[in-house]
CSV table of C-alpha atoms in Angstrom, one decimal:
chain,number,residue,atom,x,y,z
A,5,UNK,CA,18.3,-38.8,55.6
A,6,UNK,CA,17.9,-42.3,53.9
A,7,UNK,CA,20.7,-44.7,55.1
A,8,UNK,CA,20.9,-46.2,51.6
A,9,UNK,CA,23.2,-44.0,48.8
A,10,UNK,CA,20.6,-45.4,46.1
A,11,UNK,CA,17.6,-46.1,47.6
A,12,UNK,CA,15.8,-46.8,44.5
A,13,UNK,CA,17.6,-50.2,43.9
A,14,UNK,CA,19.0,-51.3,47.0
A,15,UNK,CA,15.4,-51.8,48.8
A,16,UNK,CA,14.0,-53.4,45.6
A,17,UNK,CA,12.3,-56.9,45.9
A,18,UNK,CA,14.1,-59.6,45.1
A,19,UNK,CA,11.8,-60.4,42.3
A,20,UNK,CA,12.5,-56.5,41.1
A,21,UNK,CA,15.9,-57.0,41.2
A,22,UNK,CA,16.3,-60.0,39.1
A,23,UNK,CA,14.4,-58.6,36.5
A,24,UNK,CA,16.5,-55.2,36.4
A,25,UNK,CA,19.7,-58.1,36.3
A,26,UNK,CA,18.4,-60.0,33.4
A,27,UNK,CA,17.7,-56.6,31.6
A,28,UNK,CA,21.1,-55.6,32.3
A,29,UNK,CA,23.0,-59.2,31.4
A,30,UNK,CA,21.1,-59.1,28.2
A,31,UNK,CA,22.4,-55.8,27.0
A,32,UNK,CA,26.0,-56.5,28.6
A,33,UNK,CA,26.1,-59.5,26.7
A,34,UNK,CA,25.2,-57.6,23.8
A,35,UNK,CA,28.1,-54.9,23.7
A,36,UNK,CA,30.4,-57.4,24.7
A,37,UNK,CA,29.4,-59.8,21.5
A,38,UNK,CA,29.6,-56.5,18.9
A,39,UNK,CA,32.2,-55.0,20.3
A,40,UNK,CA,34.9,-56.9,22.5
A,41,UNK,CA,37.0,-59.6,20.2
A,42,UNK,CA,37.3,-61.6,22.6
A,43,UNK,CA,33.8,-62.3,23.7
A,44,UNK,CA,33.0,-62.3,20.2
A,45,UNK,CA,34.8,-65.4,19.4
A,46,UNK,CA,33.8,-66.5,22.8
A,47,UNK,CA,29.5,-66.1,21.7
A,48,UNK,CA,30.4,-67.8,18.5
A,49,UNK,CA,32.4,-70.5,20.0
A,50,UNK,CA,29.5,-71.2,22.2
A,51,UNK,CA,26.7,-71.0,19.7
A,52,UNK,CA,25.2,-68.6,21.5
A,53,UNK,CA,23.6,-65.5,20.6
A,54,UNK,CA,22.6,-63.0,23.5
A,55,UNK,CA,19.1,-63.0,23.0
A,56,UNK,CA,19.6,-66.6,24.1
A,57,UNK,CA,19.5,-65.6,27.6
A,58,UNK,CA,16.7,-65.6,28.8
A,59,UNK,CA,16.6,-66.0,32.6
A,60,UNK,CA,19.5,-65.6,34.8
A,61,UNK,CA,20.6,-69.1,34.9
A,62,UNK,CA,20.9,-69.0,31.1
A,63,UNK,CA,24.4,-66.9,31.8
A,64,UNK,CA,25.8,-71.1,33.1
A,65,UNK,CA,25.5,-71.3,29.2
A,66,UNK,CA,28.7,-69.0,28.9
A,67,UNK,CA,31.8,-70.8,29.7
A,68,UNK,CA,33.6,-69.2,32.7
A,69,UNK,CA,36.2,-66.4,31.7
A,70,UNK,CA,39.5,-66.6,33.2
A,71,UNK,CA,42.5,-64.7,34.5
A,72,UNK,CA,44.9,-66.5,32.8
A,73,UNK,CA,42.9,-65.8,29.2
A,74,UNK,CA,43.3,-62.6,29.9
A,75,UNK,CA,46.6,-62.7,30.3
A,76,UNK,CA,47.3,-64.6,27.6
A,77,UNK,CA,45.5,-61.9,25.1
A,78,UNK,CA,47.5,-59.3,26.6
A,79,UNK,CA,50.5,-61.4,24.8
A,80,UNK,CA,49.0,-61.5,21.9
A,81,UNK,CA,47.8,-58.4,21.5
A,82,UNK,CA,49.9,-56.2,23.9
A,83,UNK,CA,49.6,-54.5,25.9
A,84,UNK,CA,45.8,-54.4,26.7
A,85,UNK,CA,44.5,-57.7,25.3
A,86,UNK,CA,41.3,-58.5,23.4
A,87,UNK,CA,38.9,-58.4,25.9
A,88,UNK,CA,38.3,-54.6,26.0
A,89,UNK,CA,36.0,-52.4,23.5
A,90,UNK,CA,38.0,-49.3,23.3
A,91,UNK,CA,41.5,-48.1,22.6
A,92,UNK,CA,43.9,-46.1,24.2
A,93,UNK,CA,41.8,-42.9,21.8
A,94,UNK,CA,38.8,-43.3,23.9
A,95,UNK,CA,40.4,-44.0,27.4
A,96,UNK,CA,41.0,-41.6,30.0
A,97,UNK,CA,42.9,-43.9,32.8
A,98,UNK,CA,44.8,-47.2,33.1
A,99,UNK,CA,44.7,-49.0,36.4
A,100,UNK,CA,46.6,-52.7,36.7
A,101,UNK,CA,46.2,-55.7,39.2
A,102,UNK,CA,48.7,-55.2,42.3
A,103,UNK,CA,51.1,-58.2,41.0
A,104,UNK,CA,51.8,-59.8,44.6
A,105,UNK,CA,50.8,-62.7,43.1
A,106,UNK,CA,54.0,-62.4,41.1
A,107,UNK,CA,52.3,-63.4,38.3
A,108,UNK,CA,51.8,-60.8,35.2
A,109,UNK,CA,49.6,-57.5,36.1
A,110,UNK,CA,46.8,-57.3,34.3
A,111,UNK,CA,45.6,-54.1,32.4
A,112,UNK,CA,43.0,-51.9,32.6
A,113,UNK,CA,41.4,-49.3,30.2
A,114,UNK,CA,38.0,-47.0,31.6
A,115,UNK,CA,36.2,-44.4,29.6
A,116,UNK,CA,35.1,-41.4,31.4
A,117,UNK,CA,31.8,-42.7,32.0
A,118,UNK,CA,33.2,-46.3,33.2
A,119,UNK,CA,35.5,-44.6,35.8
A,120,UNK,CA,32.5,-42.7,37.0
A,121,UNK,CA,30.5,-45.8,37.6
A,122,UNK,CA,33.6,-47.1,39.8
A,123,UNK,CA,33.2,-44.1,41.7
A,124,UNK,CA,29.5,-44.7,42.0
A,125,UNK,CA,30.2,-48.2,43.2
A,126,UNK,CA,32.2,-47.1,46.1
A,127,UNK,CA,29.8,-44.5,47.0
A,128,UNK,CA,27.5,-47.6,48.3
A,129,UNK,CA,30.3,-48.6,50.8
A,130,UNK,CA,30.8,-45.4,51.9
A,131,UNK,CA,27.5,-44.4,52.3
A,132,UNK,CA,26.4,-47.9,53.9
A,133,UNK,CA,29.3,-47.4,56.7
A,134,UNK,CA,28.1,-44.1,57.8
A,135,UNK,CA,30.4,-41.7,55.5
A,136,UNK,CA,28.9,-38.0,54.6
A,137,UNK,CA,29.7,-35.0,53.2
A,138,UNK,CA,30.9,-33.2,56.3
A,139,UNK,CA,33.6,-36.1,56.9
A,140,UNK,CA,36.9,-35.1,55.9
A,141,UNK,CA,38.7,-38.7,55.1
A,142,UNK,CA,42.2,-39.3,54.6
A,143,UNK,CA,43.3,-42.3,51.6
A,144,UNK,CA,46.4,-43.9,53.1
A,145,UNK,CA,47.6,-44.9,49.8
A,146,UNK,CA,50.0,-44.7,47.4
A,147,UNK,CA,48.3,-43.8,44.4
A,148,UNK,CA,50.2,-45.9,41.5
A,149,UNK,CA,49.4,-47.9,38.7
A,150,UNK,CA,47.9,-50.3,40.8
A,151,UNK,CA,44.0,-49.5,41.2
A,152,UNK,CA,44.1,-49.9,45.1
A,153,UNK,CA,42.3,-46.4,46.3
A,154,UNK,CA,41.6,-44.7,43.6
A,155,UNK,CA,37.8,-45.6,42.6
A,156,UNK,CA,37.4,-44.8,46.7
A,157,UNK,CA,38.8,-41.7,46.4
A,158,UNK,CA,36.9,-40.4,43.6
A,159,UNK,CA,33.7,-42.0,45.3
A,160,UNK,CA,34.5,-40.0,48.5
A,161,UNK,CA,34.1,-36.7,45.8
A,162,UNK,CA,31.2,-37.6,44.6
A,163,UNK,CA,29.6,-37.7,47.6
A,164,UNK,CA,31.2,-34.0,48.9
A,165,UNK,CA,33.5,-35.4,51.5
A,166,UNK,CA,36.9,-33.6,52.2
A,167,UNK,CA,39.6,-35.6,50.7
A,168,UNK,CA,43.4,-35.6,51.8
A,169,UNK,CA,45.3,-37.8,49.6
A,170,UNK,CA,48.3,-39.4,51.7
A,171,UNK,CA,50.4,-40.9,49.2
A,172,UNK,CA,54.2,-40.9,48.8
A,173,UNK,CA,55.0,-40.4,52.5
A,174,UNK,CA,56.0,-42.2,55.4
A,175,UNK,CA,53.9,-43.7,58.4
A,176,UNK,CA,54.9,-41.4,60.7
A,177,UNK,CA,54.0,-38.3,58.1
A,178,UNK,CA,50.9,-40.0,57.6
A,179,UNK,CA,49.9,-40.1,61.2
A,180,UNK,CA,50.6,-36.9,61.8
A,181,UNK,CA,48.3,-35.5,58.9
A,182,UNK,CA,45.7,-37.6,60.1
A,183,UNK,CA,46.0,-35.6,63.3
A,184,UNK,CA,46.6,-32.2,61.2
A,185,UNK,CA,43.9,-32.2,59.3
A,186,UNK,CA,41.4,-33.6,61.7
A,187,UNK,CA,40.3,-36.5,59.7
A,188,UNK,CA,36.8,-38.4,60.6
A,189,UNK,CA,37.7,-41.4,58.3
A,190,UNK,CA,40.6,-43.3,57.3
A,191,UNK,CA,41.4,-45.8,54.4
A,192,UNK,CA,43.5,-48.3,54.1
A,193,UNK,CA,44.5,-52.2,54.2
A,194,UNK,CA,43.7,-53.9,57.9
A,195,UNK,CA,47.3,-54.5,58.0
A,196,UNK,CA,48.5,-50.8,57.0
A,197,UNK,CA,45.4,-49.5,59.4
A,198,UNK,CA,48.1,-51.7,62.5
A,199,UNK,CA,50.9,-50.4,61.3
A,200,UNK,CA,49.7,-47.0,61.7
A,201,UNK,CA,48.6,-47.0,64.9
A,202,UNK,CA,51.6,-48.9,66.3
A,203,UNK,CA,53.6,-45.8,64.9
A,204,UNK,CA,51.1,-44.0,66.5
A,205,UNK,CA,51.5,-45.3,69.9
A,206,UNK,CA,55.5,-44.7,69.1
A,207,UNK,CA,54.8,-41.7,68.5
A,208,UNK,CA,53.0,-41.0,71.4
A,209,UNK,CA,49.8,-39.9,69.2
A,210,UNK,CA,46.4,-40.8,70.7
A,211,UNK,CA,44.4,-42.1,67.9
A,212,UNK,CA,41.4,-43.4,70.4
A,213,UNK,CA,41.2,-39.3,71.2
A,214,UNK,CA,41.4,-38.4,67.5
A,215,UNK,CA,38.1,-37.1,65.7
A,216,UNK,CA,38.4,-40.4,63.3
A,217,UNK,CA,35.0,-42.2,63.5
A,218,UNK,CA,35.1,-44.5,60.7
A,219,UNK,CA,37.5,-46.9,59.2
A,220,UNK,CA,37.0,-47.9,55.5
A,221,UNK,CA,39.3,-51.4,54.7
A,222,UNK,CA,40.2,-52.4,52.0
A,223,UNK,CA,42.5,-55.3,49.4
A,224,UNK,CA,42.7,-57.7,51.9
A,225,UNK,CA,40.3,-60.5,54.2
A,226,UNK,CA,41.7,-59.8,57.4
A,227,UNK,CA,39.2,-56.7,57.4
A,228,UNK,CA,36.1,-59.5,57.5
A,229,UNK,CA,38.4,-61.6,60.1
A,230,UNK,CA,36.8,-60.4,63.6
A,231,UNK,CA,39.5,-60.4,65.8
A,232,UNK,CA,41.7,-58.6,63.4
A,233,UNK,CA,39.0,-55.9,63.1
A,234,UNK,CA,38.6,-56.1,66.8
A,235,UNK,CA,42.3,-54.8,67.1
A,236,UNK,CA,41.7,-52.2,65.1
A,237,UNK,CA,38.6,-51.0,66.5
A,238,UNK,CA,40.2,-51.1,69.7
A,239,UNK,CA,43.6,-49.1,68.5
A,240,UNK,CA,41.5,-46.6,66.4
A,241,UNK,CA,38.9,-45.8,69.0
A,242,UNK,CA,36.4,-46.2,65.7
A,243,UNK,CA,34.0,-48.2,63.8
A,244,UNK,CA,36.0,-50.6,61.0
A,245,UNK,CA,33.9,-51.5,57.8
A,246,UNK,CA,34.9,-54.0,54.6
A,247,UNK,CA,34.8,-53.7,51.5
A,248,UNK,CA,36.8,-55.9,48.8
A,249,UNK,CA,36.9,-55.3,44.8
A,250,UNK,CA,39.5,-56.1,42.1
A,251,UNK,CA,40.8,-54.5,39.2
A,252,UNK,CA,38.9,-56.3,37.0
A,253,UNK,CA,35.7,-54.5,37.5
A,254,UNK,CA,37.6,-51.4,38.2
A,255,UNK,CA,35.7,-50.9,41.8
A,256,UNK,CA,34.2,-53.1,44.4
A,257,UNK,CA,31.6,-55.8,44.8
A,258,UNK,CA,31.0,-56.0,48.2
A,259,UNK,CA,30.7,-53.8,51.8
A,260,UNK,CA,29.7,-53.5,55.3
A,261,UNK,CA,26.3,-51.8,56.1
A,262,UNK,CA,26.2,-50.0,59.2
A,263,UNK,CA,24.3,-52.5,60.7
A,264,UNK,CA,27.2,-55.3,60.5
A,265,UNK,CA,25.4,-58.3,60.6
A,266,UNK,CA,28.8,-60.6,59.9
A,267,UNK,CA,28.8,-60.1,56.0
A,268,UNK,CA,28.8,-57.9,53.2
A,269,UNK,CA,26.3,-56.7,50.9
A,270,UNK,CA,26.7,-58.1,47.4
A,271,UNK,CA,26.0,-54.8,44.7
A,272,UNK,CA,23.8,-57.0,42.9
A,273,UNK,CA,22.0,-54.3,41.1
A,274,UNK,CA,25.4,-53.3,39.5
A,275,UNK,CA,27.0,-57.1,39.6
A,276,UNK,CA,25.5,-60.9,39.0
A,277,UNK,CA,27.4,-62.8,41.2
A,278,UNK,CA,27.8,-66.9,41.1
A,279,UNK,CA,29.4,-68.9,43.8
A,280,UNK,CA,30.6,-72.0,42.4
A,281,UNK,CA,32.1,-75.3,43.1
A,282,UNK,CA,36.1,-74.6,42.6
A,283,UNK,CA,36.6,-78.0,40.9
A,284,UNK,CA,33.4,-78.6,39.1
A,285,UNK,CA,32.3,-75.2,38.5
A,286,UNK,CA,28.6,-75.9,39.2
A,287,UNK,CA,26.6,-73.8,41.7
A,288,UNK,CA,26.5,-73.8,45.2
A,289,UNK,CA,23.3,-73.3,47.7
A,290,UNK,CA,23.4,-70.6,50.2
A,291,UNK,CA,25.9,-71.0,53.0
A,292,UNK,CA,28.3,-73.7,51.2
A,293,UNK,CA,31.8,-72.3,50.6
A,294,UNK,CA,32.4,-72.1,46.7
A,295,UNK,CA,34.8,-69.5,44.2
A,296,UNK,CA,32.9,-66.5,43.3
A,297,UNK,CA,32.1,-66.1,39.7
A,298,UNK,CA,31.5,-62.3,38.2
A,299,UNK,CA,29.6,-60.6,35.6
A,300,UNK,CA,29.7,-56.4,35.8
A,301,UNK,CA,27.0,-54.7,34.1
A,302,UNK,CA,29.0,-51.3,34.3
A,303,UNK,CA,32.2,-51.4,33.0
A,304,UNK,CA,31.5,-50.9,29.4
A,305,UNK,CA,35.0,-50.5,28.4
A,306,UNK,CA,36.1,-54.1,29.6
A,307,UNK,CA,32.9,-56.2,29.9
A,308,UNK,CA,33.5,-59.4,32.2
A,309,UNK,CA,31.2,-62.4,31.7
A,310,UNK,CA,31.3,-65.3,34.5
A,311,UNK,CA,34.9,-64.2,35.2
A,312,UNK,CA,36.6,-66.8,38.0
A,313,UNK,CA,37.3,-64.7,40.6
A,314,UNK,CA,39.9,-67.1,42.8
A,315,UNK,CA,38.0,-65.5,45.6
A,316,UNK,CA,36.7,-68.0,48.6
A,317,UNK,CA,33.2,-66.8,49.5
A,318,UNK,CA,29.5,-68.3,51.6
A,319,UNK,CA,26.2,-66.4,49.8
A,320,UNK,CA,23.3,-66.1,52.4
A,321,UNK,CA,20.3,-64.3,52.2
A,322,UNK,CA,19.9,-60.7,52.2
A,323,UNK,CA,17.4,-60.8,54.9
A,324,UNK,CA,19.6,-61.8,57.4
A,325,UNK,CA,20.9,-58.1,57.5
A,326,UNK,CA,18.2,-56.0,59.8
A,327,UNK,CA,19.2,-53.0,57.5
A,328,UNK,CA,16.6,-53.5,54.7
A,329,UNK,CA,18.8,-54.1,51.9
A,330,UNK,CA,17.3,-56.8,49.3
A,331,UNK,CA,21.0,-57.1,48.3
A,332,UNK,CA,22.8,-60.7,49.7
A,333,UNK,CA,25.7,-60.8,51.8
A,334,UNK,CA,28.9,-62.5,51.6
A,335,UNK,CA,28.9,-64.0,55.6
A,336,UNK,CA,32.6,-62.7,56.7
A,337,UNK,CA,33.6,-61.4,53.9
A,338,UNK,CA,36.5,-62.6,51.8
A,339,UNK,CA,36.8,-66.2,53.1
A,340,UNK,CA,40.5,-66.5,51.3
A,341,UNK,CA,41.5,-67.4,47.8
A,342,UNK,CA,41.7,-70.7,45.8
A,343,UNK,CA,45.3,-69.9,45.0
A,344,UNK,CA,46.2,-69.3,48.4
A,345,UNK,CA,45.6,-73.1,50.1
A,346,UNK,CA,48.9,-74.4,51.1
A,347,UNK,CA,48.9,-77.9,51.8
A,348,UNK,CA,51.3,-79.2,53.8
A,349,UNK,CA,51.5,-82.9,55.3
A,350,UNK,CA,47.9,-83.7,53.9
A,351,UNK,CA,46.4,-80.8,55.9
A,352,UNK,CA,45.3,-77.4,54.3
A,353,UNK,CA,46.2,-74.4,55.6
A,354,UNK,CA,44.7,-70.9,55.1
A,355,UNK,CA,46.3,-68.1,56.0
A,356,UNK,CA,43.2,-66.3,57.5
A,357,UNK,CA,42.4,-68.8,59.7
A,358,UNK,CA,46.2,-68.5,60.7
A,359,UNK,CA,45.7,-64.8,61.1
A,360,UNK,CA,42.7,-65.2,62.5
A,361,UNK,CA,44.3,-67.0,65.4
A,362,UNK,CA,47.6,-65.3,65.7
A,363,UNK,CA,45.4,-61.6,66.3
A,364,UNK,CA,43.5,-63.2,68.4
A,365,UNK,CA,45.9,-63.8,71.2
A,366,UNK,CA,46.8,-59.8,71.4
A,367,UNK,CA,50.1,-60.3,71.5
A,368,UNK,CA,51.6,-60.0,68.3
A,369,UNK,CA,53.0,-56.8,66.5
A,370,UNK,CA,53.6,-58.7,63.4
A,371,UNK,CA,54.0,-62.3,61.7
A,372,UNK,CA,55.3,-64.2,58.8
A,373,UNK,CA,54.6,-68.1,58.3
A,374,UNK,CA,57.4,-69.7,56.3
A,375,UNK,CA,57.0,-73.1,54.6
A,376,UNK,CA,60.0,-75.4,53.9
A,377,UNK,CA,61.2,-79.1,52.9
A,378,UNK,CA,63.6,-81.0,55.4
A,379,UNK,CA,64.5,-84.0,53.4
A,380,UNK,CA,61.1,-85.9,51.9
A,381,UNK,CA,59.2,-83.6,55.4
A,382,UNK,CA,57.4,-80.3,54.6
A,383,UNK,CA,57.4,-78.3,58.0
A,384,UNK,CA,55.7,-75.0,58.7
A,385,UNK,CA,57.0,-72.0,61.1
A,386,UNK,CA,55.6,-69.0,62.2
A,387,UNK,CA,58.4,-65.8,62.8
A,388,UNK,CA,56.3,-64.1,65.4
A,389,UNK,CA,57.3,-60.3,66.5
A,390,UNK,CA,55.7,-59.9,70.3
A,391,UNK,CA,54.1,-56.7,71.9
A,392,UNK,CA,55.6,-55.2,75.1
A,393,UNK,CA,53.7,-57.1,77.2
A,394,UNK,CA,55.3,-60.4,76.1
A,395,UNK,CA,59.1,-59.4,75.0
A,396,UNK,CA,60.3,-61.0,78.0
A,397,UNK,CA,61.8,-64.9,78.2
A,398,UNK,CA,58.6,-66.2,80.7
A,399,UNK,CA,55.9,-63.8,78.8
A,400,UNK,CA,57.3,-65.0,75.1
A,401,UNK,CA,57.2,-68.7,76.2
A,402,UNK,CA,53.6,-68.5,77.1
A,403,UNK,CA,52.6,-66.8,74.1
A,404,UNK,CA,54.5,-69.1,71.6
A,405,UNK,CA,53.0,-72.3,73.3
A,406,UNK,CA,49.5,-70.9,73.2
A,407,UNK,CA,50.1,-69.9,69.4
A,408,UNK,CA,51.5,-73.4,68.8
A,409,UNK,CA,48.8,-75.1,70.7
A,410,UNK,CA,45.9,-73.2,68.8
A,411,UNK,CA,47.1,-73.3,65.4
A,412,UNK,CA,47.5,-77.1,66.0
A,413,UNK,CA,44.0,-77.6,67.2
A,414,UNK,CA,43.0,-75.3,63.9
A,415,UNK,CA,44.8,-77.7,61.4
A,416,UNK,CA,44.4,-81.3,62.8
A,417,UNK,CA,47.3,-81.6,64.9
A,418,UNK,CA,49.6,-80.0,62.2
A,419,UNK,CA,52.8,-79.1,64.3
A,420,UNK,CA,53.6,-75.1,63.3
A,421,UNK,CA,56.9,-73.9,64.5
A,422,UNK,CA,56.5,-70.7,66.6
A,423,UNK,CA,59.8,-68.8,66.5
A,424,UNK,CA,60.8,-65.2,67.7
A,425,UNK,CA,61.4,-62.7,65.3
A,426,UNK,CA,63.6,-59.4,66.4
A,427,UNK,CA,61.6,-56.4,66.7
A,428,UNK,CA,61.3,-54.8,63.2
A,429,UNK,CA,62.8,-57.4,61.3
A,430,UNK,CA,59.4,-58.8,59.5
A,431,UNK,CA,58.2,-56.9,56.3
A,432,UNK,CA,55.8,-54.4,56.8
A,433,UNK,CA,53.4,-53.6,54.6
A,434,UNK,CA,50.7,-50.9,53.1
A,435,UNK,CA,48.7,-52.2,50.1
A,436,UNK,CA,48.4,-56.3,50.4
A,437,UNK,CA,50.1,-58.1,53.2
A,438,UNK,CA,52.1,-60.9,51.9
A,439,UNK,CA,52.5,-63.0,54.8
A,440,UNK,CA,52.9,-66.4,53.6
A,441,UNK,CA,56.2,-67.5,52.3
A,442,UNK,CA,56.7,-71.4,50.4
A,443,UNK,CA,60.4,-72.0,50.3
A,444,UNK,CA,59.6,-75.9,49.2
A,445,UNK,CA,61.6,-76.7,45.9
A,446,UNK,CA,58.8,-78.2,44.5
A,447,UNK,CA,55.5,-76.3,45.4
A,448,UNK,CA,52.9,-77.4,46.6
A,449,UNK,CA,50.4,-75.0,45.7
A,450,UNK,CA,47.0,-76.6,46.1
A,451,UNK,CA,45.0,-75.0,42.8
A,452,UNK,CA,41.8,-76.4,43.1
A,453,UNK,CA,40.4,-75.7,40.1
């Protein structure tokens, strides 16, 4: 049995693949320029007819699409926009962003065929981590508006697994089902996929002795973050694999091959992806840190040209993945966001390298990092919630100064705060953790671009 769900594109060479890209940016950027009002005016605008492109690097001669024009055409034209092709008369589903940015959800139409293709998308990742059509998985989601699980579900389908929707139910149902049914595969956030199996271990449920073999991760970084994904390896007994998309394209862009060599496989034969500099928008070699730029060949209900991500990402070559994939990989994952960036006394502070430090240590059930202004001084403090292990005064101590001492060496001496939270008392979450909390009266939001 091949290892690759479409073996016909994803072992192309590289000079194969670019080709197939071009073909497909050329026609994208032709149903987009007939048919989208928005990208219309954006080709005339630009002087720029789509038979202009002709290599890859001509698509720089677009100027970048961005969230907040999106937004701003779903004002005008409410409540879909002016990016799309179709009306609600053609449109079989609407799917929005999650809105934990507090900022305005975005909306989604998909055709029939488009939501297909999300499916098809999603049936890379799964396939790639080992998923088949004997697996029964269960989708630990909640299957709203919000576009989360739902391409993964339908992808699971397509490839003949047993699905068992677990939406609208509480942890503890949820474990139990898992158990009940038998499941070989489980999907969720990183964070809902801890939550889980501490309710497990309440419950005195043995996950590691469970038939679960696979763990598919999802809507946040901390599943590319190694020592979060070492926890949940460990508390699962199974394999964890990442995979990140956004509403935008309807599906994702990126997973984990079985193989696991540190990144994820761009889709590239579905997706032309640019990593960028966040301030000057030009491009970035391989292994530099830049803002991922998107163009999807297979939405054709809402085509996206350069679209600015906000996503934090390091391209490096395919062929660093054993697996035989010409397709490039983001090295771990999700880096973070451009939006996320705090910056307090002069020193930046990302939230995955704080995660990645407070889940290293073992000793953490769950944690919030509050922000705040003490006269003209912005200070930082972590609410931690220990395990067992360290719930007493001399084991708490310990792990408080270690926390303290690492997230200093982390952020160039920055002093964090390491406070004790009472058990239960921090938010939990199952879709996108929202961990990081700025209580400054005038933020200080570092937007780099």
């Amino acid at each position: 049995m091949t290892r690759y769900w479409n073996p016909r594109t994803e072992a192309l060479a590289r000079e194969e693949l670019e080709r197939l890209q071009l073909a497909k940016l050329r026609r994208t950027a032709q149903w987009a320029a007939e048919r989208s009002p928005f990208y219309r005016a954006r080709f005339e605008a630009a002087g720029l007819r789509p038979e202009d492109l002709e290599t890859l690097s001509d698509v720089r001669r677009l100027p970048f699409t961005t969230r907040e024009e999106w937004q701003a055409s779903q004002i005008e034209a409410a409540p879909y926009g002016t990016l799309g092709t179709i009306g609600v008369d053609r449109a079989i589903r609407v799917h929005t962003t999650s809105g934990t940015s507090g900022r305005m959800p975005l909306r989604a139409l998909d055709s029939r065929k488009d939501w297909s293709w999300a499916a098809e998308m999603w049936c890379y990742g799964l396939w790639g981590a080992g998923v088949r059509s004997t697996d029964t998985a269960y989708v630990a989601f909640g299957y709203g508006s919000f576009i989360g699980f739902w391409g993964l579900h339908y992808g699971l389908e397509k490839l003949g697994a047993l699905v068992v929707p677990g939406g609208a139910q509480s942890t503890e149902s949820r474990v139990r089902q898992i158990i009940d049914f038998q499941a070989t595969v489980v999907a969720s956030t990183p964070t809902y996929a801890l939550r889980m199996a501490q309710e497990a271990e309440r419950l005195g449920v043995d996950l590691r002795g469970a038939p679960v073999h696979t763990l598919i991760l999802s809507g946040e970084p901390a599943g590319s973050i190694p020592e979060t994904k070492q926890l949940i390896e460990e508390a699962w007994g199974a394999r964890a694999f990442d995979t990140a998309g956004m509403t935008e394209i309807s599906t994702i862009f990126m997973f984990e091959c079985a193989e696991q060599p540190g990144g994820a496989h761009i889709i590239e034969d579905h997706l032309l992806e640019e990593v960028v500099d966040p301030v000057t928008g030009e491009p970035v070699g391989f292994g530099e840190l830049g803002e991922r730029v998107v163009t999807s060949f297979g939405r054709s209900s809402l085509p996206l040209l350069r679209y600015r991500t906000a996503d934090l990402v390091v391209r490096v070559p395919g062929t660093r993945c054993p697996c035989g994939r010409v397709f490039d990989l983001y090295e771990g994952g999700v880096q973070g966001r451009t939006d996320d960036m705090k910056v307090v006394r002069g020193t930046n502070v990302y939230m995955r390298a704080v995660e990645a430090i407070v889940r290293g240590t073992g000793g953490v059930e769950e944690f919030q990092l509050r922000i705040h202004r003490e006269g003209i001084r912005d200070e930082v403090t972590l609410h931690v919630e220990p395990s067992a292990p360290y719930e007493d005064e001399g084991g708490w101590r310990d792990l408080a100064d270690l926390i303290a001492r690492e997230l200093a060496h982390a952020h160039e001496g920055l002093r964090f705060h390491v406070e004790r939270a009472e058990p239960g008392s921090l938010p939990r979450f199952e879709l996108k953790a929202k961990r990081l909390v700025d209580n400054r009266p005038a933020l200080e939001v570092a937007h780099v671009r």
